[in-house]
XYZ file of C-alpha atoms in Angstrom:
267
model
C 0.000 0.000 0.000
C 2.811 2.430 0.946
C 4.813 1.600 -2.208
C 1.732 2.118 -4.366
C 1.039 5.441 -2.688
C 4.615 6.669 -3.342
C 4.413 5.546 -6.971
C 1.174 7.456 -7.388
C 2.772 10.531 -5.831
C 5.658 10.383 -8.323
C 3.240 10.013 -11.230
C 0.932 12.818 -10.186
C 2.536 15.368 -12.576
C 1.941 13.184 -15.659
C -1.700 14.015 -16.238
C -4.860 15.347 -14.721
C -6.320 11.820 -14.996
C -3.519 10.344 -12.898
C -4.005 13.104 -10.306
C -7.693 12.239 -10.015
C -6.844 8.558 -9.573
C -4.430 9.453 -6.762
C -6.991 11.659 -5.035
C -9.597 8.877 -5.242
C -7.070 6.435 -3.789
C -6.392 8.787 -0.848
C -10.113 9.246 -0.205
C -10.764 5.491 -0.183
C -7.736 4.814 2.072
C -8.833 7.489 4.513
C -12.368 6.131 4.598
C -11.055 2.610 5.258
C -8.959 3.853 8.191
C -11.885 5.764 9.729
C -14.195 2.812 9.144
C -11.761 0.421 10.881
C -11.520 2.794 13.858
C -15.299 3.102 14.003
C -15.653 -0.685 14.075
C -13.425 -0.951 17.158
C -15.520 1.675 18.926
C -18.652 -0.195 17.900
C -17.336 -3.484 19.329
C -16.392 -1.748 22.603
C -19.811 -0.107 22.858
C -21.558 -3.437 22.301
C -19.210 -5.180 24.752
C -19.970 -2.627 27.466
C -23.681 -3.073 26.878
C -23.371 -6.876 27.243
C -21.234 -6.447 30.367
C -23.822 -4.147 31.919
C -26.556 -6.662 31.040
C -24.683 -9.550 32.675
C -24.406 -11.464 29.369
C -21.108 -13.067 30.408
C -20.918 -15.975 27.942
C -22.127 -13.928 24.983
C -19.660 -11.161 25.797
C -16.769 -13.628 26.015
C -17.646 -15.195 22.651
C -17.924 -11.786 21.008
C -14.605 -10.471 22.341
C -12.777 -13.736 21.681
C -13.061 -12.935 17.971
C -10.727 -9.994 18.650
C -8.081 -11.822 20.715
C -5.398 -10.897 18.141
C -6.308 -7.220 18.262
C -3.693 -4.539 18.947
C -6.240 -2.435 20.829
C -5.649 -2.385 24.593
C -9.280 -1.377 25.241
C -10.516 -4.555 23.567
C -7.867 -6.759 25.183
C -8.462 -5.738 28.790
C -12.185 -6.226 28.251
C -11.451 -9.730 26.955
C -9.341 -10.384 30.068
C -12.257 -9.255 32.246
C -14.762 -11.354 30.274
C -12.526 -14.449 30.561
C -12.258 -13.938 34.304
C -15.997 -13.359 34.692
C -16.679 -16.593 32.804
C -14.277 -18.418 35.126
C -16.234 -17.098 38.138
C -19.540 -18.623 37.025
C -20.742 -21.558 39.132
C -21.510 -23.487 35.928
C -17.836 -23.373 34.843
C -15.894 -26.560 35.611
C -12.724 -26.557 37.731
C -10.521 -27.274 34.709
C -12.194 -24.519 32.673
C -11.743 -22.074 35.576
C -8.008 -22.756 35.559
C -7.723 -22.438 31.792
C -9.725 -19.197 31.729
C -7.661 -17.706 34.571
C -4.450 -18.183 32.573
C -6.153 -16.966 29.395
C -7.322 -13.820 31.167
C -3.807 -13.115 32.407
C -2.396 -13.435 28.875
C -4.959 -11.001 27.463
C -4.300 -8.495 30.268
C -0.547 -8.817 29.725
C -1.005 -8.197 26.010
C -3.170 -5.138 26.751
C -0.345 -3.729 28.884
C 2.195 -4.399 26.138
C 0.009 -2.525 23.652
C -0.593 0.468 25.938
C 1.340 0.863 29.192
C -0.626 4.048 29.919
C -3.995 2.303 30.023
C -5.165 2.282 33.642
C -7.634 -0.599 33.119
C -4.885 -2.790 31.637
C -2.873 -2.368 34.867
C -5.965 -3.003 36.976
C -6.969 -6.205 35.219
C -3.408 -7.486 34.961
C -3.165 -7.210 38.760
C -6.530 -8.948 39.276
C -5.701 -11.766 36.862
C -2.209 -12.251 38.309
C -3.804 -12.670 41.727
C -6.231 -15.264 40.336
C -3.435 -17.331 38.797
C -1.698 -17.374 42.183
C -4.605 -19.451 43.500
C -3.436 -22.289 41.240
C 0.283 -21.988 41.972
C 0.575 -22.153 45.744
C 1.395 -19.745 48.534
C 5.006 -19.042 47.453
C 3.927 -17.741 44.035
C 0.922 -15.919 45.492
C 3.029 -14.034 48.030
C 5.773 -13.473 45.462
C 3.273 -11.904 43.053
C 1.691 -9.748 45.757
C 4.145 -6.856 45.508
C 3.801 -6.779 41.698
C 0.009 -6.816 42.073
C 0.024 -3.833 44.426
C 2.399 -1.921 42.125
C 0.000 -2.365 39.180
C -2.987 -1.280 41.275
C -1.066 1.821 42.346
C -0.075 2.564 38.749
C -3.733 2.240 37.731
C -4.683 4.799 40.388
C -1.941 7.172 39.218
C -3.409 6.981 35.716
C -7.018 7.273 36.923
C -7.375 8.601 40.503
C -11.179 8.498 40.199
C -11.466 4.719 39.750
C -12.956 3.726 43.094
C -12.858 -0.004 42.328
C -9.068 -0.080 42.004
C -8.669 1.901 45.224
C -10.996 -0.603 46.933
C -8.865 -3.484 45.610
C -5.714 -2.018 47.175
C -7.715 -1.848 50.390
C -8.541 -5.551 50.043
C -4.844 -6.250 49.394
C -3.895 -4.422 52.605
C -6.669 -6.090 54.622
C -5.595 -9.560 53.417
C -1.973 -9.057 54.493
C -2.969 -7.427 57.780
C -5.148 -10.483 58.482
C -2.592 -13.057 57.270
C -2.379 -16.048 59.677
C 0.859 -16.454 61.638
C 1.895 -19.627 59.793
C 1.641 -17.873 56.434
C 3.691 -14.972 57.807
C 6.305 -17.499 58.890
C 6.385 -19.051 55.403
C 6.632 -15.596 53.823
C 9.507 -14.604 56.112
C 11.331 -17.835 55.225
C 10.870 -17.394 51.466
C 11.374 -13.644 51.097
C 13.877 -11.235 52.611
C 11.196 -8.521 52.745
C 7.756 -10.162 52.505
C 4.736 -7.918 51.782
C 3.019 -6.592 54.889
C 0.243 -4.167 55.721
C -2.021 -2.944 58.530
C -5.752 -2.543 59.075
C -5.128 1.198 59.359
C -3.695 1.228 55.821
C -6.645 -0.832 54.543
C -9.062 1.620 56.186
C -7.343 4.532 54.441
C -7.952 2.978 51.011
C -11.567 1.992 51.735
C -12.322 5.578 52.783
C -10.417 6.896 49.761
C -12.576 4.699 47.491
C -15.743 6.002 49.147
C -14.584 9.588 48.644
C -13.875 8.925 44.951
C -17.360 7.478 44.383
C -19.723 7.453 47.395
C -21.836 4.326 47.889
C -20.435 2.767 44.699
C -20.063 -0.802 45.985
C -21.692 -2.805 48.758
C -18.440 -4.663 49.489
C -16.553 -1.438 50.208
C -19.167 -0.567 52.847
C -18.846 -4.059 54.323
C -15.054 -3.860 54.526
C -15.177 -0.453 56.144
C -17.302 -2.065 58.850
C -15.065 -5.146 59.111
C -11.905 -3.044 59.318
C -13.345 -0.867 62.079
C -14.209 -4.074 63.941
C -10.579 -5.197 63.622
C -9.551 -1.818 65.061
C -12.040 -2.232 67.945
C -14.089 0.801 66.927
C -17.593 -0.610 67.378
C -19.385 2.680 66.860
C -17.945 3.165 63.349
C -18.277 -0.546 62.599
C -22.027 -0.367 63.347
C -22.386 2.651 61.058
C -20.749 1.041 58.012
C -22.167 -2.451 58.537
C -25.650 -0.941 58.726
C -25.005 0.843 55.416
C -23.874 -2.477 53.887
C -26.957 -4.293 55.204
C -29.269 -1.655 53.733
C -27.515 -1.480 50.362
C -29.963 -2.446 47.533
C -29.219 -6.003 46.410
C -28.768 -5.775 42.641
C -26.422 -8.769 42.346
C -25.744 -12.101 44.016
C -22.676 -10.520 45.627
C -24.831 -7.740 47.123
C -27.044 -10.411 48.719
C -23.985 -12.117 50.221
C -22.772 -8.765 51.543
C -26.156 -8.084 53.175
C -26.075 -11.515 54.811
C -22.530 -11.097 56.176
C -23.243 -7.556 57.375
C -26.335 -8.742 59.266
C -24.382 -11.615 60.893
C -21.635 -9.221 61.999
C -24.182 -6.719 63.348
C -25.846 -9.464 65.367
C -22.470 -10.516 66.800
C -21.546 -7.041 68.098
């Protein structure tokens, strides 16, 4: 295409007819480029609609057609769709494993295509964490620092993304709550194993709430749980009550309501 274009440029002085041919060629090429760009936007728009509608399997099948794309926006969405499919109760154990590794590959490719894409960092971190579930505690702890770094990079690129901020909070909460025997393993395997505190987790949960108030039932629940860990019952009651009263739009919301009620009854 480039060679042809240069040849046409060299020949443009020969005749008015040749000039018109060249101009037509440019017009068609430009239209093709715009059309290709429009198609990507169209696929993304349709994918977001399917995601919002909970059409997990349909979304995965649609995006899988674009697995060789160079577009980071398509690739991170494919990583998310693969992971969501793996989370379904109808997905077999072997399929869950396969999809987890698939999702990680798509997220990695999205990062390679665009290192400045916040969602690519976010989903790479999530998928890397998932893969750790299949590779044992050494790999999981070893990946933990990388996971946090990608979450932090995602926040740098998009400080308004409350979900990523919440996920760093979960990361901190998990390491603050880590059982003693796992701490011992971590200390044996790593010179400086990842650590955190409930105070740090609380900071991120509040930060997420500030970025987007009442955005996620689980963030409300973890605010309550973290205050319980810090022996602040008054604040724990406040946030657990908010979690219990959160409208249950999803299965996860129902689970959150149930756990919040159990914790409230135990205080």
